[in-house]
Structures are given as C-alpha cells and as structure tokens.
Coordinates of C-alpha atoms and ligand atoms in Angstrom, one line a residue:
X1 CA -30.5 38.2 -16.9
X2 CA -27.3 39.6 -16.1
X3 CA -26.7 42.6 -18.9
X4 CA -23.4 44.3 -18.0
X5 CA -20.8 44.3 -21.2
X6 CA -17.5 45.6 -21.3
X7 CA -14.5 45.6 -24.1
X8 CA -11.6 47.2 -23.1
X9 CA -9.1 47.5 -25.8
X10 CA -5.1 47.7 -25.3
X11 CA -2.3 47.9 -26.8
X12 CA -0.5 44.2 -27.0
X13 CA 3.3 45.5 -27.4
X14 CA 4.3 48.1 -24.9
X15 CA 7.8 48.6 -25.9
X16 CA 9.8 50.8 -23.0
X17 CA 13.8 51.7 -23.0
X18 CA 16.7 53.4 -24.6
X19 CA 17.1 52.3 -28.2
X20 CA 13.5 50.5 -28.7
X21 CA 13.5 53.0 -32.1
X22 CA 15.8 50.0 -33.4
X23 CA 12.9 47.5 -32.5
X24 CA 9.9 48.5 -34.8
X25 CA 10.1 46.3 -37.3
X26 CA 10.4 43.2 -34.5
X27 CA 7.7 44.7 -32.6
X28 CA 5.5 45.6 -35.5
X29 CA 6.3 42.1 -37.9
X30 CA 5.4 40.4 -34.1
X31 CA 1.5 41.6 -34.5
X32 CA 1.3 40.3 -38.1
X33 CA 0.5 43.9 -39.5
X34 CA 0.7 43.4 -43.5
X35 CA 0.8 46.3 -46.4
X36 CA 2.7 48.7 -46.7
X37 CA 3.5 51.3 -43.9
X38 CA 2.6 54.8 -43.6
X39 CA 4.4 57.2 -41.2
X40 CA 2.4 60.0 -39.9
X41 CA 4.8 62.5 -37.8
X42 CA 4.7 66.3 -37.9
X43 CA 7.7 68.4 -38.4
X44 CA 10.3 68.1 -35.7
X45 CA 9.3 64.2 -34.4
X46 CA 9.9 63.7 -39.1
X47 CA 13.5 64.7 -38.5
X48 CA 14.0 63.1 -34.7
X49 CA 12.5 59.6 -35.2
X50 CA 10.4 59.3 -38.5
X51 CA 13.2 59.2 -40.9
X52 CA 14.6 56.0 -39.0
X53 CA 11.5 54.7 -38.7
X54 CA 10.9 55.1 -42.5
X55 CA 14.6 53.9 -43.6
X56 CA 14.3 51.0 -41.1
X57 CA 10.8 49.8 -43.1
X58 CA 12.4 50.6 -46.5
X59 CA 15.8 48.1 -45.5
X60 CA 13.5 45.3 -44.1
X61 CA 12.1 45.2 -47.4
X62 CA 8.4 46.8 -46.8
X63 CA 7.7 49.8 -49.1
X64 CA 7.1 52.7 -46.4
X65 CA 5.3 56.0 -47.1
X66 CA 5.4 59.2 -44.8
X67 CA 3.4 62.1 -44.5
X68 CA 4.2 65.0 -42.4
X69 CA 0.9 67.1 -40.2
X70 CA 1.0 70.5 -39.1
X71 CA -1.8 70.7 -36.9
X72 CA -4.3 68.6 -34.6
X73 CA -7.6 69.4 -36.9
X74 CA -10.4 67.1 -38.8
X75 CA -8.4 68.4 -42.3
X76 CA -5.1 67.3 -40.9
X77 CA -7.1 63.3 -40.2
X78 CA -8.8 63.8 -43.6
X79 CA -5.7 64.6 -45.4
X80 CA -3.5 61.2 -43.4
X81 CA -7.2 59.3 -44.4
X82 CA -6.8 60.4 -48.2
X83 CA -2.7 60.0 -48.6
X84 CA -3.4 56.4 -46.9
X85 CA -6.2 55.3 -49.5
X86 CA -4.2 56.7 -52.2
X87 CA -1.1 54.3 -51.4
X88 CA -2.9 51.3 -50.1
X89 CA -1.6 51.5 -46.5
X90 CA -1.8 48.4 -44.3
X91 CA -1.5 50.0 -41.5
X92 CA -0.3 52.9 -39.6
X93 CA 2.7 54.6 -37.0
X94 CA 1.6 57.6 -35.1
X95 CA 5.4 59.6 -34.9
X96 CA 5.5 62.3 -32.2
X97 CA 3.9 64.4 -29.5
X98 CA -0.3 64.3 -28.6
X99 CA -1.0 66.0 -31.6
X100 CA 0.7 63.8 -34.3
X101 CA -0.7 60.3 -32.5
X102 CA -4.1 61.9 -32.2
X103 CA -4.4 62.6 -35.9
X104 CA -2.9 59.0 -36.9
X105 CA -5.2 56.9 -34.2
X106 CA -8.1 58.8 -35.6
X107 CA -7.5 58.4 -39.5
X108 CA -6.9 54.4 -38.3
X109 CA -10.6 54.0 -36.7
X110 CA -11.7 55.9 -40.1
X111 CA -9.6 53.5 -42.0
X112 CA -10.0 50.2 -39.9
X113 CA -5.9 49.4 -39.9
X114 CA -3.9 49.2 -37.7
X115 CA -1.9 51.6 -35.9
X116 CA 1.4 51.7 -33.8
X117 CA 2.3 54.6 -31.6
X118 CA 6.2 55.8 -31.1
X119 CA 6.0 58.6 -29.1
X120 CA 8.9 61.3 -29.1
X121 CA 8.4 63.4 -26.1
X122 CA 6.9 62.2 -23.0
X123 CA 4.5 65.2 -23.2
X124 CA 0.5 64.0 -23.0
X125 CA -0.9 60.6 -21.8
X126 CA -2.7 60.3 -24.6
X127 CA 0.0 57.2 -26.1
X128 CA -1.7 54.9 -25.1
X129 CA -5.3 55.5 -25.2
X130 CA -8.3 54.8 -27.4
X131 CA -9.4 58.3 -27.4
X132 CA -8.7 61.7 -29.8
X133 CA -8.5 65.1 -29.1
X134 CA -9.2 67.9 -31.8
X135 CA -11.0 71.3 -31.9
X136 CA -13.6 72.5 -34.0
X137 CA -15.2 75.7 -33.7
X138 CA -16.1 76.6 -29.9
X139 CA -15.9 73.1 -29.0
X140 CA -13.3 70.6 -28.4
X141 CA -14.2 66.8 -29.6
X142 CA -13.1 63.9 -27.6
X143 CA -13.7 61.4 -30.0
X144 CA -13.2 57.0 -29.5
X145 CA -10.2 56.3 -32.0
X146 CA -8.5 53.4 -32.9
X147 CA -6.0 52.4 -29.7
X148 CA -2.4 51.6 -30.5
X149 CA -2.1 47.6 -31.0
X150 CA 2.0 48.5 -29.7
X151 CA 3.5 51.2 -28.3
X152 CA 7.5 52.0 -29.4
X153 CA 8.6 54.4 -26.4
X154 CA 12.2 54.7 -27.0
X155 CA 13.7 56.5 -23.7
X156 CA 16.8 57.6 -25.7
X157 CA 14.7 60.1 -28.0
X158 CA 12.4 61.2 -25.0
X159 CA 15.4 61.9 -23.0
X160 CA 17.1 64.5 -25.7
X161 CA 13.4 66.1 -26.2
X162 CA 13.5 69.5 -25.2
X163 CA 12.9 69.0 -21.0
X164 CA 10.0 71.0 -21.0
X165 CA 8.2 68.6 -23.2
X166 CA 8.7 65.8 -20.3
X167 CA 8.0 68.2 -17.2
X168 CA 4.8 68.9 -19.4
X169 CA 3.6 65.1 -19.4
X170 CA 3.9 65.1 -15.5
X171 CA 1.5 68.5 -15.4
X172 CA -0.9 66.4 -17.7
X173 CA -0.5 63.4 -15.0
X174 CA -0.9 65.4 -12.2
X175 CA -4.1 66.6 -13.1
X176 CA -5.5 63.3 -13.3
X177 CA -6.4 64.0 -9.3
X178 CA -8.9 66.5 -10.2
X179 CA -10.0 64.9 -13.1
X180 CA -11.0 62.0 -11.1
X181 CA -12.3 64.4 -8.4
X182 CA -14.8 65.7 -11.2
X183 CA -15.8 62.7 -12.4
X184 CA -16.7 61.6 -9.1
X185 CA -18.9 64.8 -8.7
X186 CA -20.5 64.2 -12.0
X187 CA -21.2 60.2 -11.2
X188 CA -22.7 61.5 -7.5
X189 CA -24.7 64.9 -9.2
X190 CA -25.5 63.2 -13.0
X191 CA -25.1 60.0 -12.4
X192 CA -22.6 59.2 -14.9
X193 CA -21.1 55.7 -15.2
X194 CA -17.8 55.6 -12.7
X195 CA -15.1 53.3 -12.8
X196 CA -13.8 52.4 -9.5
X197 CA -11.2 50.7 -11.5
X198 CA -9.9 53.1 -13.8
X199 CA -10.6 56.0 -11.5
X200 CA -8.5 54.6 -8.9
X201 CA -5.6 53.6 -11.7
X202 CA -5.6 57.3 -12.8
X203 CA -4.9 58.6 -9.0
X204 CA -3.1 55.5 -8.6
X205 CA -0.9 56.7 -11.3
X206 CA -0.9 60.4 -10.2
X207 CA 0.9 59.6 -6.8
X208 CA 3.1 57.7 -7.8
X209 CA 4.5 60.0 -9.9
X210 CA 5.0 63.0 -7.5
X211 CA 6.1 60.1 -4.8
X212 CA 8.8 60.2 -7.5
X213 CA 9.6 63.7 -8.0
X214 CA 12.6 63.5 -6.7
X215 CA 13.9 61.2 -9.7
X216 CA 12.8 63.3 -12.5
X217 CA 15.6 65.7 -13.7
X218 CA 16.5 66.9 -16.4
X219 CA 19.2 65.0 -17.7
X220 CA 18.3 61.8 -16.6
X221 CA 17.2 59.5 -19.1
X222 CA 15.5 57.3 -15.6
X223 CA 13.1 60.4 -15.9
X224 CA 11.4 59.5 -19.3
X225 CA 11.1 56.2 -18.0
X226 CA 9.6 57.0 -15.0
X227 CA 7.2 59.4 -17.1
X228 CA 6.3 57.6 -19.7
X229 CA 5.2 54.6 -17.7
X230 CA 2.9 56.7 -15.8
X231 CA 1.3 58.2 -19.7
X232 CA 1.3 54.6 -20.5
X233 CA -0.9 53.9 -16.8
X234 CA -2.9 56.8 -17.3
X235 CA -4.1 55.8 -21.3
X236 CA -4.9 52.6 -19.9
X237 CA -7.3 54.1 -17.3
X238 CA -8.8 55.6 -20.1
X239 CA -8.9 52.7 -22.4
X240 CA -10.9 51.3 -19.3
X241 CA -13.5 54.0 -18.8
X242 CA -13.6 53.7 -22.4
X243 CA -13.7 58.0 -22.0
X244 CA -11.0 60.3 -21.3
X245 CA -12.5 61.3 -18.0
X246 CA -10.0 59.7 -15.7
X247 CA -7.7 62.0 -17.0
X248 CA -9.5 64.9 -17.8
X249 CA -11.9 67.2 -16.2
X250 CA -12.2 71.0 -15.7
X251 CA -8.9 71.7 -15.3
X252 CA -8.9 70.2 -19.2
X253 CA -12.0 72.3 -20.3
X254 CA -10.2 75.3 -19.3
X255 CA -6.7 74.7 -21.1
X256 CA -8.8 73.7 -24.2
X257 CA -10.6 77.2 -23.7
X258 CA -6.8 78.5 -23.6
X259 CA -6.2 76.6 -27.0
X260 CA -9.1 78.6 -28.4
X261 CA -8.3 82.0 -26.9
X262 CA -4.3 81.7 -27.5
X263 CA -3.8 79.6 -30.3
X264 CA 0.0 77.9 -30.0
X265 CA 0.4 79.3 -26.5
X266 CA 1.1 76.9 -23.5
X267 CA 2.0 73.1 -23.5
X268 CA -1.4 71.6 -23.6
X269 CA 0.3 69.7 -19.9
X270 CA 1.6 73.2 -18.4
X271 CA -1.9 74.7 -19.0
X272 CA -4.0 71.6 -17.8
X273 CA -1.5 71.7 -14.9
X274 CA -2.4 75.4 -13.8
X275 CA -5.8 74.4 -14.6
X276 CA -6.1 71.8 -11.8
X277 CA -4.8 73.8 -9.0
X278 CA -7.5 76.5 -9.7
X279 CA -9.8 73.6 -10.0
X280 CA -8.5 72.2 -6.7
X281 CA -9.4 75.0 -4.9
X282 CA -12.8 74.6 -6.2
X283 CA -13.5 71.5 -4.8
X284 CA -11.9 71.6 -1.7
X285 CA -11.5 75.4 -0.6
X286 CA -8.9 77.6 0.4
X287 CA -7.5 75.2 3.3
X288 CA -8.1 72.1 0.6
X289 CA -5.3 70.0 -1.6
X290 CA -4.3 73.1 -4.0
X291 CA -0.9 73.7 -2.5
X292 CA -0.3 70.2 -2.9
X293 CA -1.0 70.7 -6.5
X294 CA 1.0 73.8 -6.6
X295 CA 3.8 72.0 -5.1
X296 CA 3.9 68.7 -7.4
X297 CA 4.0 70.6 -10.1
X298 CA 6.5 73.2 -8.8
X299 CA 8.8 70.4 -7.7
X300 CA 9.1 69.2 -11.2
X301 CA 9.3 72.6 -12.8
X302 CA 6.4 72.6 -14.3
X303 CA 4.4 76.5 -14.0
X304 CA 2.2 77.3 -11.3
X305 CA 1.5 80.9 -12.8
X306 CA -0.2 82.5 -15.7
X307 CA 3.1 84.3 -15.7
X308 CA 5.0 81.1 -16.5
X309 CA 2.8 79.8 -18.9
X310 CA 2.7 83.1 -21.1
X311 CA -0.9 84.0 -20.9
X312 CA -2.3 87.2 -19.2
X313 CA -4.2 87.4 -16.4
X314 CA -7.6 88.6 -18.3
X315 CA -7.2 85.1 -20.9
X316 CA -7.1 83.1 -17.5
X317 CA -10.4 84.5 -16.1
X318 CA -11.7 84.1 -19.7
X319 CA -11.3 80.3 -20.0
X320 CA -12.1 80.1 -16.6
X321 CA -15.9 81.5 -16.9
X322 CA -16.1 80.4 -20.2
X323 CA -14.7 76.6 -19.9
X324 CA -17.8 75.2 -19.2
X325 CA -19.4 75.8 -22.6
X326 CA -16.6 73.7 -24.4
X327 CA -18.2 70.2 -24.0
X328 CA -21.4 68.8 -22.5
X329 CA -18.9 67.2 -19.8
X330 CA -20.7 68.1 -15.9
X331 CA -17.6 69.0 -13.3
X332 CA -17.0 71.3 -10.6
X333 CA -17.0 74.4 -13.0
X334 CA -21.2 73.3 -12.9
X335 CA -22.8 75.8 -15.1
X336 CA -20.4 78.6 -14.8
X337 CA -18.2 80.8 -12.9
X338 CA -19.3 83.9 -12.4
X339 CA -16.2 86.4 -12.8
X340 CA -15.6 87.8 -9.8
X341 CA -15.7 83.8 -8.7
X342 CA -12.9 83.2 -11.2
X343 CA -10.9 86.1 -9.9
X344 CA -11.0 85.2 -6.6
X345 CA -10.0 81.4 -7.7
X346 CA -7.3 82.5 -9.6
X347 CA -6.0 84.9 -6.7
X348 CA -6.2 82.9 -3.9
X349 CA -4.2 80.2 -5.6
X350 CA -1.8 82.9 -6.7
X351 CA -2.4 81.8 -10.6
X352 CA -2.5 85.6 -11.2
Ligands
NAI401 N1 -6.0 61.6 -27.0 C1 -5.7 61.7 -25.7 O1 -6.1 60.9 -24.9 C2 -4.9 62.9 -25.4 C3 -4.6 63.8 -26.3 N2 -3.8 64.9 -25.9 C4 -3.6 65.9 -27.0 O2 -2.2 66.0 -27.3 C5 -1.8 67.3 -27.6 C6 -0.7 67.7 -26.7 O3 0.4 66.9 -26.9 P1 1.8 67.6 -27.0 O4 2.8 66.5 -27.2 O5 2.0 68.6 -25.9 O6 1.7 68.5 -28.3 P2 2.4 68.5 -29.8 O7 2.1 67.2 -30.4 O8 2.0 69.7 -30.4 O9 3.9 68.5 -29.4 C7 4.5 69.6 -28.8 C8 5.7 70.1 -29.5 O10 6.8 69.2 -29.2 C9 7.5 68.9 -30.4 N3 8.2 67.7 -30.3 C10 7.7 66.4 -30.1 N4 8.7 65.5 -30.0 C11 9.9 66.2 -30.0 C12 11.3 65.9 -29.8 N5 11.7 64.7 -29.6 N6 12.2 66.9 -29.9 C13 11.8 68.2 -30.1 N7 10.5 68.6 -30.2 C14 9.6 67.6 -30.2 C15 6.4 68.9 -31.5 O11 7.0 69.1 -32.7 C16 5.6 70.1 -31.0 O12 6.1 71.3 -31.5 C17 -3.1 68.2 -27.4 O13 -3.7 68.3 -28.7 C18 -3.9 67.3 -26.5 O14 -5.3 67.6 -26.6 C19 -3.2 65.0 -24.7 C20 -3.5 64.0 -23.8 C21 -4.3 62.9 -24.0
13P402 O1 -5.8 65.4 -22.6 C1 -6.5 64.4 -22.3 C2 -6.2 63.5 -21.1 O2 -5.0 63.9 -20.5 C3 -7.7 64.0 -23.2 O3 -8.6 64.8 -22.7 P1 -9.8 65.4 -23.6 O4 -10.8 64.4 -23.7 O5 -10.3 66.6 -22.7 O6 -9.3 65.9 -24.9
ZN403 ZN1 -4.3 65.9 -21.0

C-alpha cells in the first residue's frame, strides 16, 4: 500500500505593494475570520503600522485589542496566549519584524485561531512560514506554529524601515545556499528526510535574489518588493519541508550561539549572513563558493566582518566551536570545531 502523506499549509492571501496597510480589513473580512481582533506588535512596528491597523478594525466596526511584546521568549507567547483568552480573541495579526510574528504565530497554534502576518521590515523570512523561533536556556527551539492564513506586506512601510533592516532579510536569504548545502549533508550522512522540492525553491530563491542585486538600493521602494517576495519564497520552502531547514543550517546555529553570547547584538540576518560564508568555506574549502558569499552579501551592504557586525573576534570563535550544541540539527559543523579549526575558518575567509 502506498503510505506517503503530506499537508503543506500556506497562507491563502499574499497581499504585496505600496499601501496594502489600507487593505486589512478586505483581506482579513475575505477569509471569514470572526471575533474580535487582537494586534500583537512590539514597540516600534506599535507606532509604524499597528495603530492603523488597530483604528482601521475599530472604524470597520470590529472591537480590536492590541498588546505590545518586548522580546522573542516562551513568557512573551504566554503573556499574547493569556491577554487573548482574557478578551475573547477570534483571531490574530502578527505586527512587525521576526520576533513579533514568531511570538503571535506561536500563541495562535496554542490558541487554535487564526492569524494574519503584516510584516514591517523585510528583515527575516520567517513571514510566511509555519515555523517559530525562540530561545530558552542553551538551546534555541524551532518549534511548528500556526502559518499565516494572509500575509499584509505593505512595500510603503518596508521601504521607510531603517535600510539595514531590508539588507538584513537578503543576508537571511542568502544563507539559504548553505542551509540547503547542510541539509543535503545531513540527508546523505543521517538520512534525514530531503525535499528536492523545497530545497531547490530555497536556492531557487537564493539566486534570484543576488541575480538582482543590482536593484536593491536603498531608496527604492522596488527593493522591498524584490525582497520580500523572496521571504515570502523562502517561508514557503519551509512550509513545504514542514522544518526550517531549507533556510537554516549552521550558519543559523552559530548566529543563535551569537544571540546567547551577545544578547541584542547583530541583526539575526547580518549574523546568519557572516555565518554562511564561514560555513561555505567549510564545505567547499578555501578555492570553494565563500567569496561568492562574501560578495552577495557585500554587494548589498550587508557585513562580511565580525568588525561590521559589532562582535569581537574571541565571541566569533566561541559560537563557532560551540554552535553545534544549540540543537540536535546534523550539518557541516558535525560534532564540533576544534578551535584552532574555527580560527583558521574565520581567517581564511577574513571574518576576523
Ligand atoms: N520563524 C521563522 O521561520 C524565522 C524566524 N526568524 C526570527 O526572527 C527574528 C529576527 O527578525 P528581525 O526582524 O531581524 O528581528 P526583530 O523582530 O527584533 O526586529 C528588528 C528590529 O527592527 C525594528 N523594526 C521592525 N520594523 C520596523 C520599522 N518599520 N521601522 C523601524 N524599526 C522597525 C524592531 O522594532 C526591532 O527593533 C529572530 O528571532 C529570528 O530567529 C527569522 C527567520 C525565520
Ligand atoms: O531563521 C530561520 C530561517 O531563516 C529559522 O531558523 P531556525 O529554525 O534556526 O530558528
Ligand atoms: Zn533566518
């Protein structure tokens, strides 16, 4: 009998353009979402887009509530669980960067309601996907959450976000080649389930954003667009691997390890960025694909450096020999780098 099962869950509205902040009530009264509305941002996305999502809700007659996180944590998805019970929510909008949509898909699967995401910087590709991201202790949790039934990207807001923010979500699609590298590695040495689908979508994805460098300025609202289709691509490849490992391997592991060692430091893109040409190296050696990574990244002005992302030289080598530990997820960091491994790594790709 033939056994194989899939469910791939994705968004149905994928709302793209300058001024689709105007559109959430059509886009949300379009999926039949009932209740009352509750807005999850965190502090700067509140004041950019969450009041007007709030006031557009409160003049179309629904009876909106808002709660504003600090921080990407378990606490942060109990307290958004607890506020929503309280009021009765019907469903939910994720309002802002990774960390404010990971907290709000999370509390939804928790909740079972819906949930709409309206990003405000085109930062992290995690708009789209099914999946969370939050640390606890030494470990970073990638945990299945509730996918976004629409997706409000208004190019307008990402545009006036501060630039970094967008050259951050190119870093974070860039590194989807080594991610997909590793996951390769980890289907040939651990036999882990590979996608050939979403594997190929997430390099796919990868080149045609640097084949597009050359469009993405600062400045250019075509840039957000260009960006945020490809974090809109690259959640999809996750929502089909049902995992985030088309878009995340050790070049991941190490920036989480950043998080840990230097809390509020790096963009979580600029440092997965740097992470994947180290991790390029790894695979492919000191005459392999690292400059290329060097160079995409460089060419949107995204760091190459520890130097540009703020963090020593000694924190680098830390995550590096250390990343490994953060999740049971096999890739080319295997069971360790030793550190004189990690210094030559980082040296050779002239990271430090
Ligand atoms: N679940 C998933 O599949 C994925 C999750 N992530 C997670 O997302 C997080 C990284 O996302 P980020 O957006 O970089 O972090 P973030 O949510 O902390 O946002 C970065 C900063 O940008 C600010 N910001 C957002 N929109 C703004 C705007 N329009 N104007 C001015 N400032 C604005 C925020 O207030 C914050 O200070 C990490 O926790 C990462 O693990 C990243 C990729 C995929
Ligand atoms: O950041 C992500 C993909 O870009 C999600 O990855 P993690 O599963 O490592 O949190
Ligand atoms: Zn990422």
């Amino acid at each position: 009998m033939f056994e194989k099962r899939t469910w791939i869950r994705l968004p149905r509205n994928v709302v793209v353009g300058h001024g689709v902040l105007g559109q959430t009530i059509e886009a949300v009264s379009e999926l039949h979402l009932t209740g009352r509305p509750l807005v999850v941002s965190s502090p700067t996305p509140h004041e950019v887009a969450g009041e007007r999502v709030v006031a557009q809700f409160e003049d179309a007659g629904y009876d909106p509530s808002e709660i504003v996180i600090e921080e990407a944590s378990f606490d942060a998805v109990q307290r958004v669980i607890d506020h929503a019970s309280e009021i009765d929510a019907g469903f939910l909008l994720g309002v802002g960067g990774g960390k404010a949509i990971d907290i709000t898909k999370m509390a939804a699967d928790d909740l079972d309601l819906g949930f709409v995401s309206v990003p405000t910087a085109a930062s992290h590709d995690g708009i789209v996907s099914g999946r969370g991201s939050v640390p606890e202790g030494d470990t970073r949790h990638s945990v299945a959450a509730e996918p976004p039934l629409a997706v409000i990207a208004d190019t307008e807001v990402l545009a006036e976000a501060p630039w970094r923010l967008t050259t951050a979500g190119c870093a974070d699609i860039i590194s989807n080649y080594t991610a997909v590298r590793d996951w390769q590695l980890a289907h040939r040495l651990k036999n882990v389930h590979y996608s050939e689908y979403a594997g190929a979508l997430s390099q796919m994805t990868a080149e045609m954003l640097v084949e597009s460098a050359d469009s993405i300025k600062r400045g250019l609202e075509e840039s957000s667009w260009i960006v945020v289709k490809a974090l809109v691509s690259s959640g999809v490849a996750m929502s089909i691997a049902d995992s985030s490992r088309p878009a995340s391997g050790a070049e991941h592991l190490f920036s989480h390890q950043l998080d840990r060692l230097v809390p509020n430091g790096a963009l979580h893109g600029h440092q997965v960025g740097v992470g994947s040409i180290m991790t390029e190296y790894l695979h492919s050696g000191q005459k392999g694909k690292w400059k290329d990574a060097r160079d995409a990244l460089a060419a949107i002005g995204a760091p190459t450096t520890a130097d540009e992302l703020g963090i020593d030289d000694e924190t680098v080598i830390e995550a590096l020999t250390t990343a490994h530990q953060i999740r049971d997820r096999y890739t080319v960091l295997g069971d360790g780098m030793s550190e004189e491994a990690a210094i030559e790594a980082a040296t050779v790709t002239g990271v430090i």
